[in-house]
Amino acid sequence: MTARVALVTGAARGIGAATVARLAADGYAVLALDSCAGPGGAPYDLPTRADLDAVAAPWPEVLPVVADVREAGALHEAVGVAVERWGRLDVAVAAAAVMVGGRPLWETDPAELDLLWDVDVKGVWHTAAAAVPAMLAGPDPAGCRFVAVASAAGSHGLYRLAGYTAVKHAVVGLVKGLAADLVGTGVTAVAVSPGSTRTAMLEQTAAIYGTTTEDLVSHQLLGRVIEPAEMAATIAFCASPAGAVLHGSVVAADGGFGA
């Protein structure tokens, strides 16, 4: 039986892909899940199955699975696959998200808000609802961790990104509510809030503002872009047995954004 087993959503690129690599390097078996909607995916080009396969290829104990976090049944099925293959689930990292915006709240297309809510919030909800029962039923609930990737937007208001700001605040609230529900179980929940990280989402944000990623980075005290591997290292600590001390917390891994 594998020592520790993780589920990572949004695994085909960016922070999710880096997290898969970090956990696999640390000895985890990982079910790497992504929708792989590809070019033409809303609201911008999303990863492909080839991207997901490339993330998994270096690691014999990484299993790529194409599934959409908007579908609750798909998450339950993925968790079932992980438990059947490896006998347990210890960690779930909810990293799947999209970025859309560019207009003030009163001019925002309701379809944009629906997309953000369905992927960025309900996707995290579905991941927790599927993963937590498997953790509670496993051999070591006290070592189990749920980690949601929130955003600096979960504690700040971002210009012309009211929808994204609202859903990332909701992710933070979801994690805090989940943490309260988990009291006494041994399983813990934490949110990690990245700043400007070298991802397609950062490029999309720059495009929304009609500016450069360098300009976005200037708003965090670190003075440079955060690398996905750095975020993955933070997430890996949160996912570790030692990460229990962060239960119910929001880890501001944002390089001093807005400070």
PDB file of C-alpha atoms in Angstrom, residues 4-7 28 89-94 131-132 135 140-148 178 182 186-190 235-247:
ATOM      1  CA  ARG A   4       0.210   8.690   1.156  1.00  0.00           C
ATOM      2  CA  VAL A   5      -2.287   9.365  -1.607  1.00  0.00           C
ATOM      3  CA  ALA A   6      -3.430  12.731  -2.986  1.00  0.00           C
ATOM      4  CA  LEU A   7      -6.045  14.073  -5.378  1.00  0.00           C
ATOM      5  CA  TYR A  28       2.821  10.477  -2.843  1.00  0.00           C
ATOM      6  CA  LEU A  89      -6.960   9.048   0.273  1.00  0.00           C
ATOM      7  CA  ASP A  90      -4.940  11.359   2.505  1.00  0.00           C
ATOM      8  CA  VAL A  91      -4.878  14.709   0.704  1.00  0.00           C
ATOM      9  CA  ALA A  92      -7.098  16.690  -1.645  1.00  0.00           C
ATOM     10  CA  VAL A  93      -5.822  19.861  -3.288  1.00  0.00           C
ATOM     11  CA  ALA A  94      -8.554  21.875  -4.991  1.00  0.00           C
ATOM     12  CA  ALA A 131     -12.776  13.622  -0.701  1.00  0.00           C
ATOM     13  CA  VAL A 132     -13.542  14.216   2.970  1.00  0.00           C
ATOM     14  CA  MET A 135     -10.458  10.561   4.362  1.00  0.00           C
ATOM     15  CA  ASP A 140      -5.385   7.712   9.302  1.00  0.00           C
ATOM     16  CA  PRO A 141      -7.855  10.637   9.389  1.00  0.00           C
ATOM     17  CA  ALA A 142      -5.489  12.594  11.653  1.00  0.00           C
ATOM     18  CA  GLY A 143      -2.991  12.735   8.796  1.00  0.00           C
ATOM     19  CA  CYS A 144      -5.525  13.859   6.188  1.00  0.00           C
ATOM     20  CA  ARG A 145      -5.570  17.350   4.705  1.00  0.00           C
ATOM     21  CA  PHE A 146      -7.909  19.353   2.468  1.00  0.00           C
ATOM     22  CA  VAL A 147      -6.192  22.306   0.764  1.00  0.00           C
ATOM     23  CA  ALA A 148      -8.059  24.823  -1.395  1.00  0.00           C
ATOM     24  CA  LEU A 178     -15.404  22.992   6.432  1.00  0.00           C
ATOM     25  CA  LEU A 182     -14.088  18.790  10.823  1.00  0.00           C
ATOM     26  CA  GLY A 186      -8.437  14.746  12.780  1.00  0.00           C
ATOM     27  CA  VAL A 187      -8.900  15.859   9.164  1.00  0.00           C
ATOM     28  CA  THR A 188      -7.915  19.496   8.612  1.00  0.00           C
ATOM     29  CA  ALA A 189      -8.732  22.156   6.026  1.00  0.00           C
ATOM     30  CA  VAL A 190      -6.736  25.190   4.925  1.00  0.00           C
ATOM     31  CA  ILE A 235       0.801  23.601  -0.566  1.00  0.00           C
ATOM     32  CA  ALA A 236       2.910  20.522   0.130  1.00  0.00           C
ATOM     33  CA  PHE A 237       3.575  21.711   3.680  1.00  0.00           C
ATOM     34  CA  CYS A 238      -0.130  22.403   4.191  1.00  0.00           C
ATOM     35  CA  ALA A 239      -0.849  18.871   2.917  1.00  0.00           C
ATOM     36  CA  SER A 240       1.707  17.237   5.199  1.00  0.00           C
ATOM     37  CA  PRO A 241       1.069  15.790   8.668  1.00  0.00           C
ATOM     38  CA  ALA A 242       2.899  18.837  10.065  1.00  0.00           C
ATOM     39  CA  GLY A 243       0.337  21.068   8.339  1.00  0.00           C
ATOM     40  CA  ALA A 244      -2.251  20.237  10.994  1.00  0.00           C
ATOM     41  CA  VAL A 245      -1.363  23.465  12.818  1.00  0.00           C
ATOM     42  CA  LEU A 246      -2.838  25.464   9.919  1.00  0.00           C
ATOM     43  CA  HIS A 247      -6.347  24.041  10.370  1.00  0.00           C
TER      44      HIS A 247
END
